Coordinates of C-alpha atoms in Angstrom, one line a residue:
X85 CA -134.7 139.9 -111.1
X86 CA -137.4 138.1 -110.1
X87 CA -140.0 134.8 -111.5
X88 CA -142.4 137.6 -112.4
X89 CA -140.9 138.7 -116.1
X90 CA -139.5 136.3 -119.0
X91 CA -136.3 138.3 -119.0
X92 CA -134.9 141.4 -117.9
X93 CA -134.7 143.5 -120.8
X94 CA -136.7 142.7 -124.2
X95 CA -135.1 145.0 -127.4
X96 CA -137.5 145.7 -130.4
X97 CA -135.4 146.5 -133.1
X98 CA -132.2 144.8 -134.5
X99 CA -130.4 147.9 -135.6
X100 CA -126.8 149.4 -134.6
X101 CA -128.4 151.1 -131.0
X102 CA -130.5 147.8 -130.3
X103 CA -127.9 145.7 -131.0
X104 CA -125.3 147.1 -128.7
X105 CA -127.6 147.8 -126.2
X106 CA -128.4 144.2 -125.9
X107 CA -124.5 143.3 -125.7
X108 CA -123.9 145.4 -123.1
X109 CA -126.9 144.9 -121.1
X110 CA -126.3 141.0 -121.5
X111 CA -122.7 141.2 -120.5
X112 CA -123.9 142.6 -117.0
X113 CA -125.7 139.6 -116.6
X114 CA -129.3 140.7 -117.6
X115 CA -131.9 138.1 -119.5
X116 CA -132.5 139.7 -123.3
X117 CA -134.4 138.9 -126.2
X118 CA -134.2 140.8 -129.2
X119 CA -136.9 140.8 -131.9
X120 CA -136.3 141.8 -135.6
X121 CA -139.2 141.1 -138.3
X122 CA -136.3 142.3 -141.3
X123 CA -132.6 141.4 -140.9
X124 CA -129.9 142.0 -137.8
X125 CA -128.3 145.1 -138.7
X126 CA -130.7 147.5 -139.0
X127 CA -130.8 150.5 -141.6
X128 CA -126.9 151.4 -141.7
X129 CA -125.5 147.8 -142.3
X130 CA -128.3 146.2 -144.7
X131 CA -129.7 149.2 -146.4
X132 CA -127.9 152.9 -145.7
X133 CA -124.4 153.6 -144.5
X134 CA -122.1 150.2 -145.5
X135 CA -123.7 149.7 -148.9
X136 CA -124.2 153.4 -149.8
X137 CA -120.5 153.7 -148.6
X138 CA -119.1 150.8 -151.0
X139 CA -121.6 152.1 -154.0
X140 CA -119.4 155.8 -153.6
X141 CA -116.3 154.1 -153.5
X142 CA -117.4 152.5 -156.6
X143 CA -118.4 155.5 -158.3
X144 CA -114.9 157.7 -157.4
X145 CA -112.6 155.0 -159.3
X146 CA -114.4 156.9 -162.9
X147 CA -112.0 160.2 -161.8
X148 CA -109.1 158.1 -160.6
X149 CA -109.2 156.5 -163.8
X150 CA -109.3 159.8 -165.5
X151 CA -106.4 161.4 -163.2
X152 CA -104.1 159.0 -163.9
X153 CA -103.1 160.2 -167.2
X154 CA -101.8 163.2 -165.7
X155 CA -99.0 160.8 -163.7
X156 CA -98.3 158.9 -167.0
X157 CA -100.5 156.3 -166.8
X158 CA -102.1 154.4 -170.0
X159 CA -105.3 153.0 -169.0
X160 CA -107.8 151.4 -171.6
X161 CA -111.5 152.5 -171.7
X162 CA -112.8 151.3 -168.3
X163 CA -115.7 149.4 -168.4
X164 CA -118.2 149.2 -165.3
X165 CA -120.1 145.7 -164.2
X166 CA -123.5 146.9 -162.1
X167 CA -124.0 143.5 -161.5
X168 CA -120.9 142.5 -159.9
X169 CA -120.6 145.6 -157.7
X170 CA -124.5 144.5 -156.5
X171 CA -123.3 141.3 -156.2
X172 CA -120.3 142.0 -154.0
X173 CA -121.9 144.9 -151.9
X174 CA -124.6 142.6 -151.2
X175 CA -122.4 139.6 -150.0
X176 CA -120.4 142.3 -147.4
X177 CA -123.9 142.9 -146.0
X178 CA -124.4 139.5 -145.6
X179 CA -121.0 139.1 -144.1
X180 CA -121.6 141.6 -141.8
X181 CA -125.2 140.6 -141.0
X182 CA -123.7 137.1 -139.8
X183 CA -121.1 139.0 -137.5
X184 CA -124.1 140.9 -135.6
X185 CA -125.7 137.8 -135.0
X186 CA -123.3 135.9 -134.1
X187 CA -122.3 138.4 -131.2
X188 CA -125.0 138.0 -130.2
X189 CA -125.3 134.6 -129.5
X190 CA -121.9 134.5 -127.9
X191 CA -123.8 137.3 -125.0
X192 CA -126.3 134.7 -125.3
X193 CA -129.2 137.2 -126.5
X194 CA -132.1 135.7 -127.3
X195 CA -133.0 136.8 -131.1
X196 CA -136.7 136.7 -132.6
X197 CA -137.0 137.2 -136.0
X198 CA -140.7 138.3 -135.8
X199 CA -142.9 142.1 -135.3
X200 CA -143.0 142.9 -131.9
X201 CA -145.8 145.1 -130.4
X202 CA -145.7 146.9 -127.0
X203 CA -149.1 145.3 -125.2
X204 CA -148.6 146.7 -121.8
X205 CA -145.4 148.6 -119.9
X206 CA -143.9 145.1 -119.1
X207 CA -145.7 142.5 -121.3
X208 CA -144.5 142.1 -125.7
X209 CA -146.8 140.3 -128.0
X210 CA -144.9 138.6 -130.8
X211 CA -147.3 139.4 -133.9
X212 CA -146.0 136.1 -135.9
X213 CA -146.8 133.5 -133.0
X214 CA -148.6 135.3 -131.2
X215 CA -146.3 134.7 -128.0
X216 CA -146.2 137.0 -125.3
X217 CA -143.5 138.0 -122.8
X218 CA -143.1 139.7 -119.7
X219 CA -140.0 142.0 -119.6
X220 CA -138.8 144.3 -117.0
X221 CA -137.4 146.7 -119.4
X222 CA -138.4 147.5 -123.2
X223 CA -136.3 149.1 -125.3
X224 CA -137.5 150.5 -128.6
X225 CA -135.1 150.8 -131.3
X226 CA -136.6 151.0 -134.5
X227 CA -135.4 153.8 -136.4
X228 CA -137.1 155.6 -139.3
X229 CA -138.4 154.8 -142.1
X230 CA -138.0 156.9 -146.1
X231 CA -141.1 158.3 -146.6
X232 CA -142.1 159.8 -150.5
X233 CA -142.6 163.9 -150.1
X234 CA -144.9 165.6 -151.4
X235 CA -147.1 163.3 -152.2
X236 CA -148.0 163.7 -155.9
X237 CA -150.1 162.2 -158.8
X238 CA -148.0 159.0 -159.7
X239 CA -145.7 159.3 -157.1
X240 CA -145.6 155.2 -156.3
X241 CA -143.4 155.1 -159.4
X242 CA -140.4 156.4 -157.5
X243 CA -138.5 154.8 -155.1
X244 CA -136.8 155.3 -151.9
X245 CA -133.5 154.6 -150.4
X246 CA -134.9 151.5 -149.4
X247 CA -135.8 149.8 -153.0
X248 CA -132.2 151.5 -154.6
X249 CA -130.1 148.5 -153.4
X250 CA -132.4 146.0 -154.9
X251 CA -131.7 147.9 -158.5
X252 CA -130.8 145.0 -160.7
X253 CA -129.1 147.4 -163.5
X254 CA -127.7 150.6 -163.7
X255 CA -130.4 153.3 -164.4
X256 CA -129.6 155.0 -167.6
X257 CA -131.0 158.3 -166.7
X258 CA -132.1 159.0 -162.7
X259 CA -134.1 161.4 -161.3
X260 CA -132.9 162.3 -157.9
X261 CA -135.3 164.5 -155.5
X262 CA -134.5 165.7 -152.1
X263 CA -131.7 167.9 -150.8
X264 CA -130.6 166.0 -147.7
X265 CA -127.6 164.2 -147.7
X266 CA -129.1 160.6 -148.3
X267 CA -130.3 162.6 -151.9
X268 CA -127.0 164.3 -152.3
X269 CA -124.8 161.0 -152.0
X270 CA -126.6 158.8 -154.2
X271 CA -127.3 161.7 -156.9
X272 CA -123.1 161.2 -156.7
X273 CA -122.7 157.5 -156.8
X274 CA -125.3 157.5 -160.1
X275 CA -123.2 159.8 -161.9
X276 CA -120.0 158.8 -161.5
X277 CA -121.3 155.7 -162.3
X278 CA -122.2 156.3 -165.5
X279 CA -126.0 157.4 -165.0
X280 CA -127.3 160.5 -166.2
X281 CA -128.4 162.1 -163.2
X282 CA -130.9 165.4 -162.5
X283 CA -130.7 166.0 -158.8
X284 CA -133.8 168.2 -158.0
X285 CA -134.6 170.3 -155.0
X286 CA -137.2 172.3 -153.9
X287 CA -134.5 175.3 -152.1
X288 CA -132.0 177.6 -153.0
X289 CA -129.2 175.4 -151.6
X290 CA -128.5 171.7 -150.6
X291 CA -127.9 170.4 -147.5
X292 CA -130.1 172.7 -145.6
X293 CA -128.7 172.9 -142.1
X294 CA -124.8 173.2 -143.0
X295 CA -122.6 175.8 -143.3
X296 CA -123.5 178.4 -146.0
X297 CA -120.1 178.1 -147.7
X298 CA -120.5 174.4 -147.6
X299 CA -123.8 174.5 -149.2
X300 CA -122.5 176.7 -151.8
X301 CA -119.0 174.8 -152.7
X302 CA -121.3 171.5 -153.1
X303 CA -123.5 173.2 -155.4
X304 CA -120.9 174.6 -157.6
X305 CA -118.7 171.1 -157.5
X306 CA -122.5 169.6 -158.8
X307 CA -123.4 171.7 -161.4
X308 CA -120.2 170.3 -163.2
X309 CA -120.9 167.1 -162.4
X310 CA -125.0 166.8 -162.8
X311 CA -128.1 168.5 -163.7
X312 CA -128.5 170.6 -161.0
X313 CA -132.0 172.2 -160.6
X314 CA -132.7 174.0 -157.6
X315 CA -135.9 176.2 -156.9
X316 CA -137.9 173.4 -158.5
X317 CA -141.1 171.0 -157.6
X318 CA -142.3 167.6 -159.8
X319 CA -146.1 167.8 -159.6
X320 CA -146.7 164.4 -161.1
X321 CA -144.8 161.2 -162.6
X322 CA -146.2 159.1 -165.6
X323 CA -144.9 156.1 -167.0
X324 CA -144.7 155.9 -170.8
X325 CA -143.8 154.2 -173.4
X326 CA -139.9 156.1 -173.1
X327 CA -139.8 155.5 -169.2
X328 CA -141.2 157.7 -166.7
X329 CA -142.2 161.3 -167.6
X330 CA -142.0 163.8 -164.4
X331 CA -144.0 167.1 -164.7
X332 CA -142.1 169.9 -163.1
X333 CA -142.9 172.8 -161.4
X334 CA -142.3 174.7 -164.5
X335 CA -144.3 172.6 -166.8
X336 CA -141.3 171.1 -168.7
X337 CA -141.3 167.5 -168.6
X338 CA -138.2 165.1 -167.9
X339 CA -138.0 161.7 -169.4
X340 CA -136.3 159.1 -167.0
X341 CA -135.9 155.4 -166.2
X342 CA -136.0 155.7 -162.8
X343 CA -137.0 158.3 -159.8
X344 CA -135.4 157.9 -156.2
X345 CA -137.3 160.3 -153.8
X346 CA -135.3 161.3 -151.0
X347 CA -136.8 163.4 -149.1
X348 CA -137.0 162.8 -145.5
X349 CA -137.2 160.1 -143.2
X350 CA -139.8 159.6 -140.4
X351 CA -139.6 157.3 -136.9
X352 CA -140.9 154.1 -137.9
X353 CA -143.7 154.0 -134.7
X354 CA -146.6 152.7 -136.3
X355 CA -148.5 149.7 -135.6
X356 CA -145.8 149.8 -132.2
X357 CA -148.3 150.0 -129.8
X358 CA -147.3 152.8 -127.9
X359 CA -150.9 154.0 -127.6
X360 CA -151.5 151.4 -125.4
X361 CA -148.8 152.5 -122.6
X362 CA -149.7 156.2 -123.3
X363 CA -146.8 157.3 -125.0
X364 CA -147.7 159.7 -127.5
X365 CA -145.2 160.6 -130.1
X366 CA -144.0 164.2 -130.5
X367 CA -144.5 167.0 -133.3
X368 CA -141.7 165.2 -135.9
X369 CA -143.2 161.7 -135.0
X370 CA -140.5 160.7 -132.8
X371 CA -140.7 158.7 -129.2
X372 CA -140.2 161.6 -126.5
X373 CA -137.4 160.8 -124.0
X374 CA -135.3 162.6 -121.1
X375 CA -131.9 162.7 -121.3
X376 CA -131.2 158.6 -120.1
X377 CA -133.3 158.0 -122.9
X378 CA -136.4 156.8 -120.2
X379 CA -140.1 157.5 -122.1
X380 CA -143.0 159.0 -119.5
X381 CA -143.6 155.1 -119.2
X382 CA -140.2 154.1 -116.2
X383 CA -140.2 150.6 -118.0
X384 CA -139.7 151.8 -121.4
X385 CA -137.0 153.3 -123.3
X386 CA -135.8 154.4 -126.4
X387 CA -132.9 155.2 -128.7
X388 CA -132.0 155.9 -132.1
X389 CA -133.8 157.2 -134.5
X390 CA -136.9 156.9 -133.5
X391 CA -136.3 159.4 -131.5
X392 CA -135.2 161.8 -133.6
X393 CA -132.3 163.5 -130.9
X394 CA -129.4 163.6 -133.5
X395 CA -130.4 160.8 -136.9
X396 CA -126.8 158.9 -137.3
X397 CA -125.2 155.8 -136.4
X398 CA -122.8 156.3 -134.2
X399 CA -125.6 158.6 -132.3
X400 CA -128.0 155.2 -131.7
X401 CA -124.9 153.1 -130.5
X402 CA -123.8 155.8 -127.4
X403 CA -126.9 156.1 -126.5
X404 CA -127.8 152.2 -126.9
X405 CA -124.7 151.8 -124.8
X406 CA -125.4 154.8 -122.3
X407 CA -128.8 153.0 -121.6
X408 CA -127.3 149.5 -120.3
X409 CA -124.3 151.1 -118.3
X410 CA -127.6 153.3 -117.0
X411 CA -129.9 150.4 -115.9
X412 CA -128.0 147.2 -115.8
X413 CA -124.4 148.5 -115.0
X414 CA -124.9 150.8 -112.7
X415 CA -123.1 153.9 -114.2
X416 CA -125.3 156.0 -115.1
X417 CA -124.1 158.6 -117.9
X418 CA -126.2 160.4 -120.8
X419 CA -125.3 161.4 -124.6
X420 CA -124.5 164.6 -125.2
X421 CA -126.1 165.3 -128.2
X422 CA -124.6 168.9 -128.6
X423 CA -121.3 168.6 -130.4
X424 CA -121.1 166.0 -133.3
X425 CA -119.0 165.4 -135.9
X426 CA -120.4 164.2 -138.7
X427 CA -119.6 163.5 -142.8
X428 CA -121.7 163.4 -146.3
X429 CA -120.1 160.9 -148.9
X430 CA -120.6 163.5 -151.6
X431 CA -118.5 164.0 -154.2
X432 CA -116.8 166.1 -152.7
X433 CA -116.4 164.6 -149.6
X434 CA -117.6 167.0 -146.9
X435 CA -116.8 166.6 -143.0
X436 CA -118.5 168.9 -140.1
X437 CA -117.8 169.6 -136.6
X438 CA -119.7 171.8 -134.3
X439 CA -121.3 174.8 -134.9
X440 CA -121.7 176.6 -138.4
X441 CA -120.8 180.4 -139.4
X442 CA -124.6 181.3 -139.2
X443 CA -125.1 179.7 -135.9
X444 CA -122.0 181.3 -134.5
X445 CA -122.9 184.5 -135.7
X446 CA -126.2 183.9 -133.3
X447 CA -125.0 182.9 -130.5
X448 CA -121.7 184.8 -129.8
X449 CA -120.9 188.0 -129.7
X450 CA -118.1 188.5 -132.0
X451 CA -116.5 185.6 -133.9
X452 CA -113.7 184.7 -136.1
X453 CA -113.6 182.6 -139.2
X454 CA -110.7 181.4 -140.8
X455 CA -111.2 180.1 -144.4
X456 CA -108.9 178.7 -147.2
X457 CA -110.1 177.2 -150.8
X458 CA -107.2 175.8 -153.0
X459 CA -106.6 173.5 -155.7
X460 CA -105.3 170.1 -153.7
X461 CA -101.9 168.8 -154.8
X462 CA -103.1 166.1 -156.8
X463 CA -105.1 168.4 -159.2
X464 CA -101.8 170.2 -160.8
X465 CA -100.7 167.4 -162.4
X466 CA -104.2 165.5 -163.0
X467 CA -105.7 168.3 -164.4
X468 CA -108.7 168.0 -162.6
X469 CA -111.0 171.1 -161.8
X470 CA -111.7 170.1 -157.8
X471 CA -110.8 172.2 -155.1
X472 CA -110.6 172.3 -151.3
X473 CA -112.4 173.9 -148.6
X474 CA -111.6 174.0 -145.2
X475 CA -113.0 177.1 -142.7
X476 CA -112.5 176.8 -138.9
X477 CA -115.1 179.3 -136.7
X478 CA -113.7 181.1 -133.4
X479 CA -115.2 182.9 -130.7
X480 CA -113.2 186.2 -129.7
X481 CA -113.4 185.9 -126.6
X482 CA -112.1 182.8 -125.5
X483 CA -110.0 182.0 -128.5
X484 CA -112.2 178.4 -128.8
X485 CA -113.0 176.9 -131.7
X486 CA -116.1 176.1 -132.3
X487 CA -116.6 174.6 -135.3
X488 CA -114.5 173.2 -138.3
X489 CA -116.1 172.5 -142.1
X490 CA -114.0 170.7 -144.9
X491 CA -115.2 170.2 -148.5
X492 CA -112.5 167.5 -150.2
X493 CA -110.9 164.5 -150.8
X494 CA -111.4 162.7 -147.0
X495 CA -113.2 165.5 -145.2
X496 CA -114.9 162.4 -143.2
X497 CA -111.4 161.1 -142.5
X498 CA -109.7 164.3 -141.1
X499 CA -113.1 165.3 -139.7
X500 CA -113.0 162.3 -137.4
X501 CA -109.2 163.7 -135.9
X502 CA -110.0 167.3 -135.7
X503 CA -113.2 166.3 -134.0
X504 CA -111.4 165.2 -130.8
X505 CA -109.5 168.4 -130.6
X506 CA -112.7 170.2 -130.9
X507 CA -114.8 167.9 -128.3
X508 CA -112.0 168.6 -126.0
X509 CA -111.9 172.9 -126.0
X510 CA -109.1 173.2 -128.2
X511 CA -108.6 177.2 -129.1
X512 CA -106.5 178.4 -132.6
X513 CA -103.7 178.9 -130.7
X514 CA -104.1 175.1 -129.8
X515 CA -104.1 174.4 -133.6
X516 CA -101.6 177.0 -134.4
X517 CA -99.3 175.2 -132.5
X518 CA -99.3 172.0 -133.5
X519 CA -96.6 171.7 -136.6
X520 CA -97.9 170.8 -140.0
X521 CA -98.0 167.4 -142.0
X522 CA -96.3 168.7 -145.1
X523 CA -97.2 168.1 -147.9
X524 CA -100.9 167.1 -147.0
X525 CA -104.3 169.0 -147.8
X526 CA -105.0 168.9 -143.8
X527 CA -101.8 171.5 -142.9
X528 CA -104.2 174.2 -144.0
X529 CA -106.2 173.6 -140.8
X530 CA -102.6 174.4 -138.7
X531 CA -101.1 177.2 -140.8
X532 CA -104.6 180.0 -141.6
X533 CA -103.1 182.9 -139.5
X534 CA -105.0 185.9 -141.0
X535 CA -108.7 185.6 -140.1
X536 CA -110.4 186.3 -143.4
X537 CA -113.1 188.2 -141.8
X538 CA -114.6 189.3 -138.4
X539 CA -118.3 189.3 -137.5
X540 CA -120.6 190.3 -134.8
X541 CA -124.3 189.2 -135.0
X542 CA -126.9 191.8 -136.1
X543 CA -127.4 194.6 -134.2
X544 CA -124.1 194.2 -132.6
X545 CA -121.8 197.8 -133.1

């Protein structure tokens, strides 16, 4: 590299596919700076997947506690401490916060805790100081930000996923909206926790995007669980003298202490700069890119999701990874952003791989789905009402599977195994095969023989 730029690559954005990014690009040898205006970590350690994840575990000891009178055991009323679980969650982030920067001292990354803003295709301004730096390479890594939709009369009373960590007691009674899984998961955590909880979606279904079946088994393990209202709108909130009063759709008014909107997320580009390099943002509000993650501007890239390929983790870290191999390590190699396996921290668990029974249906001309719902071991003797989904989609023709959906107890778990036997072309007879754990809620996805129906897409004799 030569005199004319600061350093060789300059990340903005201190999240999961910034931060590796800048490891690997710095362990090729390349100059990096890093600049993050909020905390190293981005949204998944400080304020979405690690605390959301410990808040769920929280909330699942109420059945555990419950079950365990069905094994003989005597447990006195349990007793749950917000405050302490806040306090602990909140110290593992901090824990973890401290790891991220510290590797990235030891790659010798330069980190900036200040708002940086894209000036020209080489050249940073640092908003705080007002510092400027030449760079070679840019990397955007931003992510997205919770936005509040619809926007309605009184709708700054609610809060997003953002605020819900900084909660200093346990809501009483929540109002959930949104049907995604960010709404899904914490309208779980709430009321196991103790919350009385209305989860509220404008749709017919949750989860919009997953497997029908799935949808469906969610929405009946909810309704026991919750207030469930789908097919419904709030048209205004109010705060009163009792809390804060939502108008719905329907005119009937719900009394709460507290409102978490989540319904949707948005690339957090503005105020960025990227009108100045004459990138202009897409339809959804996301960075365009080609496959290596390159922008129409050769110096700048971007990952994550701010780009809005495929919204998870684990997503923002390939690709943060694929882009330094790509342009500091010489070996190139892109994402492939079409088979993921991914899992909602529902209660139910559920865990997803590849394609569902509606897109199969679409895109293959006859397919075979295999599909078992019992009651899981534990429940005989607990007494509790869950069951167990598991359905496993194959194309005719070529005997592949394409796509595996588990509702239950560590769906994320086993999704994460089967997921490898998927990614690699595995057909049933693969999984046939292979001999069942015994007695384990996963054998079922070894031992379905009998499809438990046939289809060809419409039209198809």
């Amino acid at each position: 590299m030569t005199d004319e730029f600061d350093v060789d690559l300059f990340v903005i954005g201190g999240g999961s596919g910034g931060v590796r990014a800048a490891r690997i690009a710095a362990g090729y040898g390349a100059r990096v700076s890093l600049a993050e205006e909020y905390r190293i970590g981005g949204t998944c350690v400080i304020r979405g997947c690690v605390p959301k994840k410990l808040m769920v575990y929280a909330g699942r000891f109420a059945d555990e506690f419950e079950d365990a009178a069905g094994f003989g055991w005597s447990v006195s009323e349990p007793h749950f401490d917000w405050s302490v679980l806040k306090a602990r969650r909140d110290a593992e982030v901090s824990r973890l916060e401290s790891i991220y920067d510290t590797n990235l001292e030891r790659m010798n990354v330069t980190i900036i805790p200040e708002r940086a803003v894209i000036e020209d295709a080489h050249t940073i301004r640092l908003v705080g100081s007002g510092r400027r730096v030449r760079a070679k390479y840019i990397l955007v890594a931003v992510g997205a930000y919770p936005v509040k939709v619809p926007v309605i009369p009184g709708g700054d009373l609610g809060i997003t996923s953002n605020e819900v960590f900084e909660l200093e007691t346990l809501p009483k009674r929540i109002l959930v909206i949104g049907g995604g899984y960010i709404a899904v998961e914490f309208a779980s955590v709430f009321a196991h926790l103790g919350s009385r909880t209305t989860l509220l979606h404008r749709g017919d279904r949750l989860l919009r995007g997953f497997d029908d079946e799935v949808r469906d088994a969610l929405g009946l393990a909810y309704e026991k669980r919750l207030d469930l209202r789908l097919n419904q709108t709030v048209e205004r909130l109010e705060r009163g003298e009792g809390g804060i009063a939502a108008t719905l759709g329907d005119g009937s008014v719900l009394e709460v202490d507290q409102v978490l909107v989540a319904t949707g997320r948005r690339p957090a580009v503005t105020g960025l700069g990227l009108e100045a390099v004459g990138i202009e943002t897409n339809e959804s509000g996301a960075i365009p890119v080609d496959a290596f993650s390159q922008t129409c501007v050769p110096s700048i890239y971007a990952v994550g999701d701010v780009t809005n390929r495929a919204a998870l983790t684990p997503i923002a870290i390939r690709e943060g990874h694929a882009f330094a191999d790509t342009v500091f390590g010489g070996r190139p190699w892109a994402v492939n952003h079409e088979l993921i396996a991914t899992a909602v921290f529902s209660t139910p668990e559920i865990g997803t791989v590849g394609l569902t029974e509606e897109q199969a249906r679409e895109r293959f001309e006859t397919i075979d789905v295999y599909k078992s719902s019992f009651r899981p071991m534990k429940a005989t003797l607990s007494g509790s009402a869950e069951r167990v989904l598991m359905k496993i989609i194959v194309d005719c023709a070529t005997d592949r599977v394409l796509g595996v959906h588990i509702v239950g107890h560590d769906a994320g778990e086993i999704i994460q195994a089967v997921a490898i036997a998927v990614t690699m072309g595995a057909t049933k007879a693969d999984f046939d095969r292979t001999i069942a754990v015994h007695p384990t809620a996963g054998e079922e996805l070894v031992t379905m023989r009998v499809p438990a129906v046939t289809k060809r897409p419409e039209g198809v004799g």
